[in-house]
Coordinates of C-alpha atoms in Angstrom, one line a residue:
M1 CA 118.7 80.1 97.3
P2 CA 115.4 78.6 95.8
R3 CA 114.2 79.8 92.5
P4 CA 111.2 82.2 92.6
R5 CA 107.9 80.7 91.9
A6 CA 106.7 81.4 88.4
T7 CA 103.0 81.1 89.5
S8 CA 102.2 82.5 92.9
D9 CA 99.9 80.8 95.4
S10 CA 97.5 83.7 94.9
E11 CA 97.3 83.0 91.2
I12 CA 96.8 79.3 91.9
L13 CA 94.0 80.1 94.4
A14 CA 92.3 82.4 91.8
A15 CA 92.6 79.5 89.3
T16 CA 91.0 77.3 91.9
A17 CA 88.0 79.6 92.1
R18 CA 87.6 79.4 88.4
A19 CA 87.9 75.6 88.4
I20 CA 85.4 75.3 91.2
G21 CA 83.0 77.5 89.2
A22 CA 83.5 75.1 86.2
H23 CA 83.4 71.8 88.1
G24 CA 82.2 72.2 91.7
P25 CA 84.4 71.0 94.6
G26 CA 83.1 67.4 94.5
K27 CA 84.2 66.8 90.9
L28 CA 87.2 69.1 91.0
T29 CA 90.6 67.5 90.4
L30 CA 94.1 68.8 90.8
A31 CA 94.3 68.3 87.0
H32 CA 91.5 70.8 86.6
V33 CA 93.2 73.4 88.7
S34 CA 96.6 72.7 87.2
A35 CA 95.2 73.3 83.7
E36 CA 93.5 76.5 84.8
A37 CA 96.7 77.8 86.6
G38 CA 99.2 76.6 84.0
V39 CA 101.2 74.5 86.5
S40 CA 101.6 70.8 86.9
P41 CA 99.5 68.7 89.3
A42 CA 102.8 67.8 91.0
T43 CA 103.3 71.5 91.8
L44 CA 99.9 71.6 93.4
S45 CA 100.7 68.5 95.4
Q46 CA 104.0 70.0 96.6
R47 CA 102.5 73.3 97.7
F48 CA 99.1 72.1 99.1
G49 CA 99.5 68.4 99.7
S50 CA 96.2 67.2 98.3
K51 CA 92.9 68.4 96.9
R52 CA 91.6 68.9 100.4
G53 CA 94.7 70.9 101.3
L54 CA 94.2 73.1 98.2
L55 CA 90.5 73.6 99.0
L56 CA 91.3 74.5 102.7
A57 CA 93.9 77.0 101.4
F58 CA 91.3 78.4 99.1
A59 CA 88.8 78.7 101.9
A60 CA 91.4 80.3 104.2
D61 CA 92.4 82.8 101.5
A62 CA 88.8 83.7 100.8
A63 CA 88.2 84.4 104.5
A64 CA 91.4 86.5 104.7
N65 CA 90.4 88.6 101.7
A66 CA 86.7 88.7 102.2
D67 CA 86.7 92.5 102.7
A68 CA 88.9 93.1 99.6
P69 CA 86.0 93.8 97.2
Y70 CA 84.6 96.4 99.7
R71 CA 88.0 98.1 100.1
R72 CA 88.5 98.2 96.3
A73 CA 85.0 99.6 95.8
R74 CA 85.4 102.2 98.6
A75 CA 88.7 103.4 97.1
A76 CA 87.1 103.9 93.8
H77 CA 83.9 105.6 94.9
D78 CA 83.2 108.7 97.0
S79 CA 79.8 107.5 97.9
P80 CA 79.6 104.6 100.4
L81 CA 76.4 103.4 98.8
A82 CA 77.9 103.5 95.3
A83 CA 80.8 101.5 96.8
L84 CA 78.3 98.9 98.2
H85 CA 76.8 98.5 94.8
A86 CA 80.2 98.2 93.1
A87 CA 81.2 95.5 95.5
T88 CA 78.0 93.5 94.9
D89 CA 78.4 94.0 91.2
E90 CA 81.7 92.3 91.5
F91 CA 80.1 89.3 93.2
A92 CA 77.4 89.1 90.6
G93 CA 80.1 89.3 87.9
H94 CA 81.5 86.0 89.1
M95 CA 78.3 84.2 88.3
S96 CA 77.7 83.8 84.5
T97 CA 75.4 80.8 84.6
P98 CA 73.2 79.1 87.2
E99 CA 75.4 76.0 86.9
E100 CA 78.5 78.1 87.8
M101 CA 76.7 79.3 90.9
A102 CA 75.6 75.8 91.8
N103 CA 79.2 74.7 91.5
H104 CA 80.3 77.5 93.9
L105 CA 77.5 76.6 96.3
G106 CA 79.1 73.2 96.5
M107 CA 81.6 74.9 98.7
L108 CA 78.8 75.7 101.1
Q109 CA 78.2 72.0 101.7
L110 CA 81.8 71.7 102.8
D111 CA 81.5 74.8 104.9
L112 CA 78.5 73.4 106.7
S113 CA 79.5 69.8 107.1
D114 CA 83.3 70.0 107.8
P115 CA 84.5 71.8 110.9
E116 CA 87.8 72.8 109.3
F117 CA 86.0 74.5 106.4
R118 CA 83.3 75.9 108.8
V119 CA 86.0 77.9 110.7
H120 CA 87.0 79.7 107.5
A121 CA 83.4 80.2 106.4
A122 CA 82.6 81.8 109.8
E123 CA 85.6 84.1 109.5
H124 CA 84.5 85.0 106.0
T125 CA 81.0 85.9 107.1
R126 CA 82.3 88.0 110.0
A127 CA 84.8 89.9 107.7
V128 CA 82.0 90.7 105.2
D129 CA 79.8 91.8 108.1
A130 CA 82.5 94.1 109.4
A131 CA 83.1 95.6 105.9
L132 CA 79.4 96.2 105.4
R133 CA 79.0 97.8 108.9
E134 CA 81.9 100.2 108.0
L135 CA 80.4 101.1 104.7
L136 CA 76.9 101.7 106.2
T137 CA 78.3 103.7 109.1
D138 CA 80.1 105.9 106.6
A139 CA 76.9 106.2 104.6
I140 CA 75.2 107.5 107.7
A141 CA 78.0 110.0 108.4
R142 CA 77.7 111.3 104.8
G143 CA 73.9 111.6 104.9
E144 CA 73.2 108.8 102.5
L145 CA 71.3 106.9 105.2
P146 CA 69.3 108.3 108.1
S147 CA 71.0 108.7 111.4
G148 CA 69.7 106.1 113.8
T149 CA 69.9 103.4 111.2
D150 CA 70.4 100.0 112.9
V151 CA 73.8 99.3 111.2
P152 CA 74.2 95.7 112.4
R153 CA 70.7 94.8 111.4
L154 CA 71.1 96.5 108.0
A155 CA 74.4 94.8 107.4
R156 CA 72.8 91.5 108.0
A157 CA 69.9 92.4 105.7
V158 CA 72.3 93.4 102.9
Q159 CA 74.1 90.0 103.2
I160 CA 70.8 88.2 103.1
T161 CA 69.6 90.2 100.1
T162 CA 72.9 89.7 98.2
D163 CA 72.9 85.9 98.8
G164 CA 69.1 85.6 98.2
S165 CA 69.1 87.7 95.1
L166 CA 71.8 85.7 93.4
L167 CA 70.3 82.4 94.5
R168 CA 66.9 83.4 93.1
W169 CA 68.5 84.4 89.8
A170 CA 70.3 81.0 89.7
L171 CA 67.0 79.2 90.4
T172 CA 64.9 81.1 87.8
G173 CA 67.6 82.0 85.2
D174 CA 65.7 85.2 84.7
G175 CA 67.5 88.5 83.9
D176 CA 71.0 89.7 84.6
P177 CA 72.3 88.8 88.1
G178 CA 74.0 92.2 88.5
A179 CA 71.0 94.2 87.6
L180 CA 68.7 92.1 89.7
L181 CA 71.0 92.4 92.7
H182 CA 71.3 96.1 92.2
D183 CA 67.5 96.5 92.1
D184 CA 67.0 94.3 95.2
L185 CA 69.6 96.3 97.2
D186 CA 68.0 99.6 96.1
H187 CA 64.6 98.3 97.2
L188 CA 66.1 97.3 100.6
L189 CA 67.8 100.6 101.1
R190 CA 64.7 102.7 100.2
R191 CA 62.9 101.0 103.0
I192 CA 65.2 102.4 105.7
P193 CA 63.1 104.7 107.9

């Protein structure tokens, strides 16, 4: 019987996210991830095969768990709109500097240019869209949004606002990303007829 792994794949993939934030996917090495995860580069090679294999596993895991922030937020908040803000606060909390966001955006280049990564990025986008639609539908049912709200269109607008707000913050460096995102979402939601 094999020994249990001291560091799980989930822990390694979380360390990969932190290492991407620090170095970007282009400059990332297995040594960066191994130092962040507290495992040897040989362990990473055994489990993932290569840097590309590790990044693909990271992308697949991100897609499989894209709705997790929304599920956590919904479990913690009675209000669907409060849960929406909590989930977006979590995203903003992952970005402490514009450079860190730029490093994470390096994954977008892989997502757009490499078909294997694009599959995971599309799954991620669809999962976030489904989670947003569920939250917004619940917000309508609870009277937080007007009945007749175009849920698919609003879910898309929320994604665009979230991405755009964080990108604008990274470009200007002005303010707190969480506060700016919260304000931008409130502005969007107030405009719902």
